[in-house]
Amino acid sequence: MDGLKDFSRISPAIQSHLMRVYFSLFCILAASAFGAYLHMRLNIGGTITKLGWVLSLLEHVVSCPPYKHKIRFSLLLLFGVLHGASAGPCIKSTIDIDSSILITAFLGTAVIFFWFSAVAMLARRREYIYLGGLLPSGFSLLAWLKNSDQFASSTVEIQMYLGLLLFVGCIVVKTQEIIEKAHSGDMDYAVHSLILFIGFVRVFLQILSIMWNNSADRIRRNNEET
């Protein structure tokens, strides 16, 4: 616990930048949850919202200058709402079957995400950044397993846990990359929070898939026993 409280390796300027990044990440997650709620109430999620969050992302990254903070932050929130609405159908289906799966998946994602983010922040500079060279090999193996007819049926669970491990590795690498960019003068907290948001969503969907698979296996075993 003493180690988790030791941020002496990170300068005050970098700590301030990370606070802005994680505050923006929290706002995007809140906006995304609101978007999912809007879908469940108004059924707005679909192709239009998917196109909308892509366009808002492009407008944010490509067109809007970094010094227009209020506009960029508004685009972040718009992106979160539209992204949440697009994920609304999946979330609604999960709630209709078993709402505890959604809650457990989100809490598990939050714990994993912030724990490994802390690991990356407290590690020595560039200690894990070189893992970025190994991650493409892992994703190539995952793609091969998914497309292989010989192993498709027997390695579904392995694929899911390998995917989760790779996405967690991405969180560690991306966190250290953000810190390294900040050391180099890149303090674009909006873009950095978007990078972490994408990592959070990937881990969340992977955990949700694992829990869906486990739930389906339990239902199938119960039906066989009866």
Coordinates of C-alpha atoms in Angstrom, one line a residue:
M1 CA 0.0 0.0 0.0
D2 CA 2.9 2.4 0.7
G3 CA 4.1 1.7 -2.9
L4 CA 0.7 2.6 -4.3
K5 CA 0.9 6.0 -2.5
D6 CA 4.3 6.8 -3.8
F7 CA 4.0 9.1 -6.9
S8 CA 7.4 10.7 -6.4
R9 CA 8.5 9.4 -9.8
I10 CA 5.9 11.6 -11.5
S11 CA 6.5 15.3 -11.5
P12 CA 3.8 17.7 -10.3
A13 CA 3.1 18.8 -13.9
I14 CA 2.6 15.3 -15.0
Q15 CA 0.4 14.5 -12.0
S16 CA -1.8 17.5 -12.8
H17 CA -2.0 16.3 -16.5
L18 CA -3.1 12.8 -15.4
M19 CA -5.7 14.3 -13.1
R20 CA -7.2 16.1 -16.1
V21 CA -7.0 13.0 -18.2
Y22 CA -8.8 10.8 -15.6
F23 CA -11.4 13.5 -14.9
S24 CA -12.1 13.7 -18.6
L25 CA -12.3 9.8 -18.7
F26 CA -14.8 9.9 -15.9
C27 CA -16.9 12.4 -17.7
I28 CA -16.9 10.4 -21.0
L29 CA -17.9 7.3 -19.0
A30 CA -20.8 9.2 -17.4
A31 CA -21.9 10.6 -20.7
S32 CA -21.7 7.1 -22.2
A33 CA -23.9 5.7 -19.4
F34 CA -26.4 8.5 -20.0
G35 CA -26.4 7.6 -23.7
A36 CA -27.1 4.0 -22.9
Y37 CA -30.0 5.1 -20.6
L38 CA -31.4 7.3 -23.4
H39 CA -31.4 4.2 -25.7
M40 CA -33.3 2.2 -23.2
R41 CA -35.9 4.9 -22.8
L42 CA -36.1 6.2 -26.4
N43 CA -34.6 3.4 -28.5
I44 CA -32.2 5.8 -30.3
G45 CA -29.2 3.5 -30.6
G46 CA -28.3 2.3 -34.1
T47 CA -26.5 3.3 -37.3
I48 CA -27.1 7.0 -36.9
T49 CA -25.6 7.1 -33.5
K50 CA -22.6 5.0 -34.6
L51 CA -22.0 7.4 -37.5
G52 CA -22.5 10.3 -35.1
W53 CA -19.8 9.2 -32.6
V54 CA -17.4 8.6 -35.5
L55 CA -18.0 12.0 -36.9
S56 CA -17.7 13.7 -33.5
L57 CA -14.4 11.8 -32.9
L58 CA -13.0 12.9 -36.3
E59 CA -14.2 16.5 -35.6
H60 CA -12.5 16.4 -32.2
V61 CA -9.2 14.9 -33.3
V62 CA -8.8 16.4 -36.8
S63 CA -10.6 19.7 -37.0
C64 CA -10.8 21.2 -33.6
P65 CA -7.6 23.1 -32.5
P66 CA -6.2 22.0 -29.1
Y67 CA -6.6 25.5 -27.6
K68 CA -10.4 25.4 -27.9
H69 CA -10.9 23.6 -24.7
K70 CA -14.6 24.1 -24.2
I71 CA -15.5 23.0 -27.7
R72 CA -13.2 19.9 -27.5
F73 CA -14.7 19.0 -24.1
S74 CA -18.2 19.3 -25.5
L75 CA -17.2 17.0 -28.4
L76 CA -15.9 14.5 -25.8
L77 CA -19.2 14.5 -24.0
L78 CA -21.1 14.2 -27.3
F79 CA -18.9 11.3 -28.3
G80 CA -19.6 9.6 -25.0
V81 CA -23.4 10.0 -25.3
L82 CA -23.5 8.7 -28.9
H83 CA -21.1 5.8 -28.1
G84 CA -23.2 4.8 -25.1
A85 CA -26.4 5.0 -27.2
S86 CA -24.8 2.8 -29.9
A87 CA -23.9 0.2 -27.2
G88 CA -27.4 0.5 -25.7
P89 CA -28.9 -2.5 -27.5
C90 CA -26.2 -4.8 -26.1
I91 CA -26.6 -3.4 -22.6
K92 CA -30.4 -3.6 -22.8
S93 CA -30.2 -7.3 -23.8
T94 CA -27.8 -8.0 -20.9
I95 CA -30.2 -6.3 -18.4
D96 CA -33.2 -8.2 -19.8
I97 CA -31.4 -11.5 -19.1
D98 CA -29.5 -10.8 -15.9
S99 CA -28.7 -7.3 -14.7
S100 CA -26.1 -8.6 -12.3
I101 CA -23.8 -9.6 -15.2
L102 CA -23.7 -5.9 -16.3
I103 CA -22.9 -4.6 -12.8
T104 CA -20.3 -7.2 -12.1
A105 CA -18.6 -6.6 -15.5
F106 CA -18.5 -2.9 -15.0
L107 CA -17.1 -3.1 -11.5
G108 CA -14.6 -5.7 -12.6
T109 CA -13.5 -3.5 -15.4
A110 CA -13.1 -0.5 -13.2
V111 CA -11.0 -2.4 -10.7
I112 CA -8.8 -3.9 -13.4
F113 CA -8.4 -0.7 -15.3
F114 CA -7.4 1.6 -12.4
W115 CA -5.2 -1.1 -10.8
F116 CA -3.1 -1.6 -13.9
S117 CA -3.1 2.1 -14.7
A118 CA -1.6 2.6 -11.2
V119 CA 1.0 -0.1 -11.9
A120 CA 1.9 1.7 -15.1
M121 CA 2.2 5.1 -13.4
L122 CA 4.3 3.8 -10.5
A123 CA 6.7 1.8 -12.6
R124 CA 10.0 3.2 -13.9
R125 CA 9.8 5.2 -17.0
R126 CA 9.4 3.1 -20.2
E127 CA 9.5 -0.1 -18.1
Y128 CA 6.4 -1.5 -19.8
I129 CA 6.3 0.6 -22.9
Y130 CA 8.3 -2.0 -24.8
L131 CA 5.5 -4.5 -24.4
G132 CA 3.8 -2.6 -27.2
G133 CA 6.1 -4.5 -29.6
L134 CA 4.8 -7.9 -28.3
L135 CA 1.1 -7.1 -28.2
P136 CA 0.6 -7.3 -32.1
S137 CA 1.9 -10.8 -31.9
G138 CA -0.6 -11.7 -29.3
F139 CA -3.5 -10.2 -31.3
S140 CA -2.3 -12.1 -34.3
L141 CA -2.4 -15.3 -32.3
L142 CA -5.9 -14.4 -31.1
A143 CA -7.1 -13.8 -34.7
W144 CA -5.6 -17.1 -35.8
L145 CA -7.4 -19.0 -33.0
K146 CA -10.7 -17.3 -33.9
N147 CA -10.4 -18.1 -37.6
S148 CA -9.1 -21.7 -37.2
D149 CA -11.8 -24.3 -37.9
Q150 CA -9.8 -26.9 -36.1
F151 CA -9.7 -25.1 -32.8
A152 CA -12.8 -22.8 -33.0
S153 CA -14.9 -25.0 -30.8
S154 CA -12.3 -26.1 -28.3
T155 CA -10.6 -22.8 -27.5
V156 CA -13.4 -20.3 -27.1
E157 CA -12.6 -19.8 -23.4
I158 CA -8.9 -19.5 -24.1
Q159 CA -9.6 -16.9 -26.8
M160 CA -11.7 -14.8 -24.4
Y161 CA -9.1 -14.8 -21.5
L162 CA -6.2 -14.2 -23.9
G163 CA -8.1 -11.3 -25.4
L164 CA -8.7 -9.9 -21.9
L165 CA -5.0 -10.3 -21.0
L166 CA -4.0 -8.5 -24.2
F167 CA -6.4 -5.6 -23.6
V168 CA -5.1 -5.2 -20.1
G169 CA -1.6 -5.2 -21.5
C170 CA -2.7 -2.4 -23.8
I171 CA -3.9 -0.3 -20.8
V172 CA -0.5 -0.6 -19.2
V173 CA 1.4 0.3 -22.4
K174 CA -1.0 3.2 -23.3
T175 CA -0.8 4.6 -19.8
Q176 CA 3.0 4.7 -19.9
E177 CA 2.9 6.1 -23.5
I178 CA 0.7 9.0 -22.2
I179 CA 3.1 9.7 -19.4
E180 CA 6.0 9.6 -21.8
K181 CA 4.2 12.0 -24.2
A182 CA 3.5 14.3 -21.3
H183 CA 7.2 14.3 -20.4
S184 CA 7.9 15.3 -24.1
G185 CA 5.4 18.3 -23.8
D186 CA 2.3 16.6 -25.3
M187 CA -0.4 17.6 -22.7
D188 CA -3.5 16.9 -24.9
Y189 CA -5.6 15.5 -22.1
A190 CA -8.6 15.2 -24.3
V191 CA -7.0 12.8 -26.8
H192 CA -5.3 10.9 -23.9
S193 CA -8.6 10.4 -22.1
L194 CA -10.1 9.1 -25.4
I195 CA -7.3 6.5 -25.7
L196 CA -8.0 5.3 -22.1
F197 CA -11.7 5.3 -22.8
I198 CA -11.3 2.9 -25.7
G199 CA -9.2 0.7 -23.6
F200 CA -11.8 0.7 -20.8
V201 CA -14.6 -0.2 -23.3
R202 CA -12.5 -3.1 -24.7
V203 CA -11.9 -4.6 -21.3
F204 CA -15.5 -4.1 -20.3
L205 CA -16.9 -5.8 -23.5
Q206 CA -14.4 -8.7 -23.1
I207 CA -15.4 -9.3 -19.4
L208 CA -19.0 -9.1 -20.5
S209 CA -18.4 -11.7 -23.1
I210 CA -16.7 -14.0 -20.6
M211 CA -19.6 -13.7 -18.2
W212 CA -22.1 -14.2 -20.9
N213 CA -20.3 -17.4 -21.9
N214 CA -20.1 -18.7 -18.3
S215 CA -23.8 -17.9 -17.8
A216 CA -24.8 -19.8 -21.0
D217 CA -22.7 -22.8 -19.8
R218 CA -24.5 -22.8 -16.5
I219 CA -27.9 -22.6 -18.1
R220 CA -26.9 -25.5 -20.5
R221 CA -25.7 -27.7 -17.6
N222 CA -28.9 -27.0 -15.6
N223 CA -31.0 -28.0 -18.6
E224 CA -29.0 -31.2 -19.1
E225 CA -29.4 -32.1 -15.5
T226 CA -33.2 -31.6 -15.6

